[in-house]
Short mmCIF file of C-alpha atoms in Angstrom, two decimals:
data_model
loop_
_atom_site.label_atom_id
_atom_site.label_comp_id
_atom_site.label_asym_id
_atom_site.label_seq_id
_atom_site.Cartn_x
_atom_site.Cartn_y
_atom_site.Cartn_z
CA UNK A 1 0.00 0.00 0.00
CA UNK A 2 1.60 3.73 -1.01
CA UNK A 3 0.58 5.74 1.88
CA UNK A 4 -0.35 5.54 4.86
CA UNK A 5 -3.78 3.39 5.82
CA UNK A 6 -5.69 5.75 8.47
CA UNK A 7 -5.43 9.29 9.12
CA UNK A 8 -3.08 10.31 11.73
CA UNK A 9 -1.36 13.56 12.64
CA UNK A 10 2.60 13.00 12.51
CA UNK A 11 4.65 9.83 12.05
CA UNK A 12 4.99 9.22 16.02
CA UNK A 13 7.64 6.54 16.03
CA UNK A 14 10.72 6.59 15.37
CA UNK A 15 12.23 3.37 16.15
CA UNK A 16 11.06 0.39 17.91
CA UNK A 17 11.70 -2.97 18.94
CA UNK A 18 9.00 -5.78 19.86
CA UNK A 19 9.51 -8.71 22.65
CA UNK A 20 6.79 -11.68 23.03
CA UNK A 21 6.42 -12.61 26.32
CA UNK A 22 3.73 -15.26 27.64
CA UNK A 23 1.33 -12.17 28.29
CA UNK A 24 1.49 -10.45 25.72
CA UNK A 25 3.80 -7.88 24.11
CA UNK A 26 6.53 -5.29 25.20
CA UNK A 27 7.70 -2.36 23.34
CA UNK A 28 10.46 -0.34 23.43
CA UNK A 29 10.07 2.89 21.14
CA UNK A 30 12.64 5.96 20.60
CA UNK A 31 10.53 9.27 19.25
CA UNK A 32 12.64 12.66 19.03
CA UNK A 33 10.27 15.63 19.32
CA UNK A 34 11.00 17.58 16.25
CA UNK A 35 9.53 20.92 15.16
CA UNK A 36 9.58 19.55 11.48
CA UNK A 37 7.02 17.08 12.18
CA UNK A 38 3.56 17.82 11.15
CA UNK A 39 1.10 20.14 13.41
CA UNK A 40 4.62 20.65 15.86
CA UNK A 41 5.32 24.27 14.93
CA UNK A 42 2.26 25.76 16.07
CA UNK A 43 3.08 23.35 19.48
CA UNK A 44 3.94 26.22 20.57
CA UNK A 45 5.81 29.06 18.75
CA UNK A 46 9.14 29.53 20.20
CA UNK A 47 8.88 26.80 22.40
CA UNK A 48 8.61 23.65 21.09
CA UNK A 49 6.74 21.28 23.28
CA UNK A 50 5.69 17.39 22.28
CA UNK A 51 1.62 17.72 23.16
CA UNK A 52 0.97 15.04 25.90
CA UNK A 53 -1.94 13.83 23.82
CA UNK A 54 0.69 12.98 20.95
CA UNK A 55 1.59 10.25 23.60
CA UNK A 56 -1.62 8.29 22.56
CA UNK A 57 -0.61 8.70 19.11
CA UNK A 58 2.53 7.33 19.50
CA UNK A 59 1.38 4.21 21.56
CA UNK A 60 -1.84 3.59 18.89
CA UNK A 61 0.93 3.46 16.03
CA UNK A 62 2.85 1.11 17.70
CA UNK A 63 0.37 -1.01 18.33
CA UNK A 64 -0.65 -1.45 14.79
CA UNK A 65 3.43 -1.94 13.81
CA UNK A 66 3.45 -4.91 16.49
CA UNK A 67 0.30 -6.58 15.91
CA UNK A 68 -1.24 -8.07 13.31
CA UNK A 69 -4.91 -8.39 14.51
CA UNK A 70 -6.19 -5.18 13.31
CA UNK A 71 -6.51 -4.39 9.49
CA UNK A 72 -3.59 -2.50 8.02
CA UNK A 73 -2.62 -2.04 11.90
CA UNK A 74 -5.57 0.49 12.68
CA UNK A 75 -6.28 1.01 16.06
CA UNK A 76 -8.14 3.29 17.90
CA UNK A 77 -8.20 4.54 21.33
CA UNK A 78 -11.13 3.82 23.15
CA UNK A 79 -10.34 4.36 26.69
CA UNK A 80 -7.69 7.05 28.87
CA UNK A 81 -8.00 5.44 32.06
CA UNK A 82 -5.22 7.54 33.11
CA UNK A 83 -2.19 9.68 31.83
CA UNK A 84 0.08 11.70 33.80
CA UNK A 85 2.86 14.06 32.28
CA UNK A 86 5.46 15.07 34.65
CA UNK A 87 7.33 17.16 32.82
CA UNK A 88 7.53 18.95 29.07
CA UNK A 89 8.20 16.92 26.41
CA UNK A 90 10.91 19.52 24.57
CA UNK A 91 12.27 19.80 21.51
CA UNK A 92 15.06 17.75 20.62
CA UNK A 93 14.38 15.49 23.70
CA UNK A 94 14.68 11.97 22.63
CA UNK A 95 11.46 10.09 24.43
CA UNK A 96 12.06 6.52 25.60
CA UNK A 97 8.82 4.48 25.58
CA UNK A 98 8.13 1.02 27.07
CA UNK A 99 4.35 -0.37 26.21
CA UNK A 100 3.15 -3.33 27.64
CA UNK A 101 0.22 -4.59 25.76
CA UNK A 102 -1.76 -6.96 27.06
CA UNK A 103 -5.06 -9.03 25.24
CA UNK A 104 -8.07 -7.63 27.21
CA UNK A 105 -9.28 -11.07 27.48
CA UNK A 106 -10.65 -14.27 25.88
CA UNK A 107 -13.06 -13.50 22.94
CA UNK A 108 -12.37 -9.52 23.43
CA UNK A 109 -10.13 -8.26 20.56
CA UNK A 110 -9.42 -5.18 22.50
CA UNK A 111 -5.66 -4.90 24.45
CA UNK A 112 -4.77 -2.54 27.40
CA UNK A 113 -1.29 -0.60 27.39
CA UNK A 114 0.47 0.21 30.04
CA UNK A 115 3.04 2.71 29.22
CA UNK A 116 5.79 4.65 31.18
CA UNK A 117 7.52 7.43 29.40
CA UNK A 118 11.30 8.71 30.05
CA UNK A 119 14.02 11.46 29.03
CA UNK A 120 17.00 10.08 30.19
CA UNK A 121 16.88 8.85 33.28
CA UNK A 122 14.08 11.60 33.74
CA UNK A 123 10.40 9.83 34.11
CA UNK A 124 8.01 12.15 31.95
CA UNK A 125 4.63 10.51 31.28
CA UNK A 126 2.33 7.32 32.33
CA UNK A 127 -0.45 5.91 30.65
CA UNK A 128 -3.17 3.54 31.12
CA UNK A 129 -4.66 2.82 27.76
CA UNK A 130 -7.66 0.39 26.21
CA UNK A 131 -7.37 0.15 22.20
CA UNK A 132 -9.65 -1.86 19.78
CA UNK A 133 -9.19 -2.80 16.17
CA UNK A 134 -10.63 0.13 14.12
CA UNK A 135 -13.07 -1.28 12.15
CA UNK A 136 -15.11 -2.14 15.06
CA UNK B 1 -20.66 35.84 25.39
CA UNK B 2 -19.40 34.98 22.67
CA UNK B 3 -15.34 35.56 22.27
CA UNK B 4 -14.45 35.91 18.66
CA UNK B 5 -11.29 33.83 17.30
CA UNK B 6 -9.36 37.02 17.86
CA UNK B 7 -9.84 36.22 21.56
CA UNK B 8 -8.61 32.69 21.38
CA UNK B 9 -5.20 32.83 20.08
CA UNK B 10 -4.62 35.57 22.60
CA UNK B 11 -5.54 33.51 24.99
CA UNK B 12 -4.06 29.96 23.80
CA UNK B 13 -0.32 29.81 22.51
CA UNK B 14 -1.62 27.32 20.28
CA UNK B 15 -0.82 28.44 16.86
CA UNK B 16 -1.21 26.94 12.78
CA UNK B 17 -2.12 23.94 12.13
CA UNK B 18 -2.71 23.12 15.66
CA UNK B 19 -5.04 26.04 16.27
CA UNK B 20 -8.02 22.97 16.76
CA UNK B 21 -10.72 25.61 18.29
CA UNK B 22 -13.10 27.62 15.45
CA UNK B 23 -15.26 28.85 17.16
CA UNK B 24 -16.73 29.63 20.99
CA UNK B 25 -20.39 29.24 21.00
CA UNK B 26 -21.09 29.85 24.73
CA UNK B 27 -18.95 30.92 27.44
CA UNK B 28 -20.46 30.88 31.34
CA UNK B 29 -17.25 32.28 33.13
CA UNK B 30 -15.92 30.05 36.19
CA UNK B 31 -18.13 27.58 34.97
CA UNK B 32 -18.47 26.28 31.38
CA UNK B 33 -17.34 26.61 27.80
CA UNK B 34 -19.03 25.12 24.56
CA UNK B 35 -17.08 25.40 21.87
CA UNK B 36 -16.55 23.72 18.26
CA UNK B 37 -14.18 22.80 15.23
CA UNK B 38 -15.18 21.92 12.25
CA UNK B 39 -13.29 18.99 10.45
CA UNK B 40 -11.89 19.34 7.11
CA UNK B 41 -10.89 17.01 4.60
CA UNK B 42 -8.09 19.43 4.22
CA UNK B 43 -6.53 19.06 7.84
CA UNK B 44 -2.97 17.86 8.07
CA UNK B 45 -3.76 14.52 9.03
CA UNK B 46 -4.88 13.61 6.27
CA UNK B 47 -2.21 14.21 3.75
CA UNK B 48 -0.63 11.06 2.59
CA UNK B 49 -3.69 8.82 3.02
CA UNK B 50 -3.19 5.90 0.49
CA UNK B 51 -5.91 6.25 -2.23
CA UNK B 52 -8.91 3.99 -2.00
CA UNK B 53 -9.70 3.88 1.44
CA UNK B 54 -13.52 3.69 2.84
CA UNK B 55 -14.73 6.13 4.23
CA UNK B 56 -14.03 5.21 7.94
CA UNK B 57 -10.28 5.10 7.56
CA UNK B 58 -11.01 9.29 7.63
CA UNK B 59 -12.03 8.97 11.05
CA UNK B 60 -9.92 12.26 12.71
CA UNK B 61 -7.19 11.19 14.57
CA UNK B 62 -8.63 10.60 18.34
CA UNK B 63 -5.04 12.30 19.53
CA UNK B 64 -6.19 15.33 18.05
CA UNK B 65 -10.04 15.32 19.42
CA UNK B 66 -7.98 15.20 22.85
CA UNK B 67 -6.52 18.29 21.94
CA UNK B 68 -9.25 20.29 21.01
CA UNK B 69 -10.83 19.60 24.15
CA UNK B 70 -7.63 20.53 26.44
CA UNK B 71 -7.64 23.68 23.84
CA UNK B 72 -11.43 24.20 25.30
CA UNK B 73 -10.57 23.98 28.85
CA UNK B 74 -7.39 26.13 28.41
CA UNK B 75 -9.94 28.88 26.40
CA UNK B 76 -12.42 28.00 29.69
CA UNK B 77 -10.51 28.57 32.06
CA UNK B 78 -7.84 31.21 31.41
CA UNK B 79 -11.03 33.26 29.65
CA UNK B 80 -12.79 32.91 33.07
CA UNK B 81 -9.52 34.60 34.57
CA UNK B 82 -8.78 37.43 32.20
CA UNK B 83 -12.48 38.30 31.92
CA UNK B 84 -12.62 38.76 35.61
CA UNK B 85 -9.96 40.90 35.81
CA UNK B 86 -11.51 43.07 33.61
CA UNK B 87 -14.55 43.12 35.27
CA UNK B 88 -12.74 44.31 38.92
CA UNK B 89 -11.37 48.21 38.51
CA UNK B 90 -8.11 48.43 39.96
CA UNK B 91 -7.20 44.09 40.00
CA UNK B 92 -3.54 43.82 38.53
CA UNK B 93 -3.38 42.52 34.71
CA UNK B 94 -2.70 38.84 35.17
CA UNK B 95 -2.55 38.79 31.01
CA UNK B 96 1.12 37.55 30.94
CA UNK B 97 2.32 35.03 28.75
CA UNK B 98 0.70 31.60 30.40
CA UNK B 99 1.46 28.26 28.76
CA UNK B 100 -1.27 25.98 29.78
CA UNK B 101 -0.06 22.32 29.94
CA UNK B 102 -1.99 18.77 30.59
CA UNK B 103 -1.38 17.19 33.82
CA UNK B 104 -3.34 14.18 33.87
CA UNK B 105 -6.33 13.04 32.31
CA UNK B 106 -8.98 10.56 33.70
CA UNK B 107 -11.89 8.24 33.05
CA UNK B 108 -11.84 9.31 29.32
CA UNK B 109 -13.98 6.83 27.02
CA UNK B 110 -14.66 7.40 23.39
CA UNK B 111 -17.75 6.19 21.90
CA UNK B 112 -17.46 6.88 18.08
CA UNK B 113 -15.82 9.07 15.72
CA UNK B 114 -15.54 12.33 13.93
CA UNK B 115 -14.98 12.13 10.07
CA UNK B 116 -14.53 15.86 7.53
CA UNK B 117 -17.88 17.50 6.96
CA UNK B 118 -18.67 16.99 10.43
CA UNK B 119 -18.38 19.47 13.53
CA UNK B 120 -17.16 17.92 16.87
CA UNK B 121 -18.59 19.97 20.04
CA UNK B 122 -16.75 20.15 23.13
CA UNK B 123 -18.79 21.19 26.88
CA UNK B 124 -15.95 21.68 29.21
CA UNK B 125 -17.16 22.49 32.87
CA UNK B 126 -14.55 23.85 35.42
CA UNK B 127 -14.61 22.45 38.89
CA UNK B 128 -11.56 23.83 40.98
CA UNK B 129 -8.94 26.20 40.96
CA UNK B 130 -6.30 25.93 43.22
CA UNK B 131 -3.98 28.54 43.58
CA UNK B 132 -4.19 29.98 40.00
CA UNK B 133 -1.85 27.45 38.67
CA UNK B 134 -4.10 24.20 38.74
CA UNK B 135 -7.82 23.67 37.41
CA UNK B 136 -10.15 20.58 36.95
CA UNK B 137 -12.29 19.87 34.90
CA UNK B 138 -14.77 17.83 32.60
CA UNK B 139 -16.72 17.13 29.84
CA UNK B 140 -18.42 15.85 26.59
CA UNK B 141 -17.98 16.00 23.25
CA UNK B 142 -20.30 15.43 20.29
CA UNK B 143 -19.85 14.90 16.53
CA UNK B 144 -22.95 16.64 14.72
CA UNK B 145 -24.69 15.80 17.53
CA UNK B 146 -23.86 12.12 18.22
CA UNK B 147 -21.53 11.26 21.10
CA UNK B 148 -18.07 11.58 20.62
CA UNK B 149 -15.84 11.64 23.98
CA UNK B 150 -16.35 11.60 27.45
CA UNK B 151 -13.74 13.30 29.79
CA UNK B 152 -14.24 12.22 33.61
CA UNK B 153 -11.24 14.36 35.35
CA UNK B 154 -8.54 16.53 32.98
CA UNK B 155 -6.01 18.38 35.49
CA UNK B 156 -4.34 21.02 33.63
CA UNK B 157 -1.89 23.45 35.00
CA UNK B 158 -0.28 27.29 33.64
CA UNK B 159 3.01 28.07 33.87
CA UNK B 160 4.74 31.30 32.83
CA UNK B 161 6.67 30.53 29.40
CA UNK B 162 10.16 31.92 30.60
CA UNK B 163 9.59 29.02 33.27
CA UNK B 164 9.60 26.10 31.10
CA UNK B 165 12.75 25.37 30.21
CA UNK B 166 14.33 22.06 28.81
CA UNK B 167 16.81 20.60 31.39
CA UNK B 168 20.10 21.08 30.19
#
């Protein structure tokens, strides 16, 4: 397929590496916050911040790059059941992700995430996440 | 009242193409905002769609209906503050250059999606503000008129912009 297969507002991974475990999955993903990236220039005007919401993004795109049980990898959030951002996401910051997906259960095609952000060795951001398959 | 869009980007640092507020229908100072953006086929997020999609696949990024509503509840609350100012001779200008930010969000549920033609509605209501720096608040949002979003608890917090600085 040439292009990409949902809409979406930025490419929000950058790299990323998948483990199996008997649970589930676990991500690790890399995203630099860039002021090139689509809708980050207005984000704000001299002060280039990644918006915390942009954290779903990047966590819905992953999902969809590590599996295979939604079409063309489109999911959707359905549920915030929590996110807290500690500190700015800033430009040039390099954001460390680790997502653990989990199957929401038997006969449920849904999976939770649970997702701690860092800088560094700086914590930034965690999230509690339900996503389904997007056709549903 | 009804702000025009002259009074949101003064009072949101927000700028384009992530300006996601048209238009405030309603404003109730200290208590609640309606406001709406219309979505457009031509919005950045949805250049480089592969050709052939159905319809659905044009469902607006979720992300970004998040954003419009924190936009809403900045536009709430900072609006409540700057228009009460105005309305008390002699209360000291607080119209400095605030960065509103997202501290946590809560209980949030989506129950369908927004696609272009259609015009997603945010209520926000404003709960507590402690100490000028944190608020609460909640809401729904509808897209023409069906439901769209349900926020339980978003905590959002203003800081001045020379404050925020990246750690070195």
């Amino acid at each position: 397929m040439t292009g990409t297969p949902y809409a979406r507002p930025l490419d929000a991974v950058d790299e990323m590496s998948v483990s199996r475990t008997d649970t589930g999955w676990i991500l690790r993903i890399a995203k630099t916050v860039r002021r090139t990236d689509a809708y980050m220039s207005g984000h704000f005007p001299g002060l280039i911040l990644y918006p915390a919401v942009f954290l779903l993004e990047t966590v819905r795109q992953a999902a969809g790059r590590a599996v295979e049980t939604a079409p063309d990898g489109w999911w959707e959030i359905t549920t915030v059941r929590r996110l807290r951002l500690r500190r700015p996401m800033h430009e040039g910051h390099l954001l460390d992700l680790e997502v653990v997906l989990t199957p929401a259960g038997e006969g449920d095609p849904a999976l939770t995430a649970a997702v701690t952000v860092r800088h560094g060795d700086q914590p930034v951001a965690e999230l509690s996440l339900r996503l389904e398959p997007g056709a549903i | 009242m009804t702000p025009d869009y002259r009074w949101i980007l003064d009072l949101i640092p927000v700028r384009h193409p992530i300006v996601l507020v048209d238009r405030v229908e309603h404003l109730e100072p200290g208590s609640h905002i309606v406001t709406a953006k219309a979505v457009s086929g031509g919005d950045l997020c949805y250049q480089g769609l592969a050709e052939g999609l159905p319809a659905e696949r044009y469902a607006f990024p979720r992300s970004l209906v998040v954003e419009s509503f924190g936009q809403s509840a900045a536009l709430l609350w900072l609006g409540s503050t700057a228009l009460r100012q105005q309305q008390t001779p002699g209360a000291a200008s607080d119209r400095q250059d605030w960065v509103p930010l997202a501290g946590s969000l809560r209980q949030c549920e989506f129950s369908g999606s927004a696609y272009p033609g259609e015009v997603i509605r945010h209520t926000v209501r404003l709960h507590e503000v402690i100490d000028g720096a944190t608020a609460f608040m909640s809401g729904e949002t509808t897209a023409d008129g069906r439901p769209l979003f349900r926020v339980g608890q978003l905590t959002a917090v203003r800081r001045p912009r020379g404050s925020i600085t990246a750690p070195a």
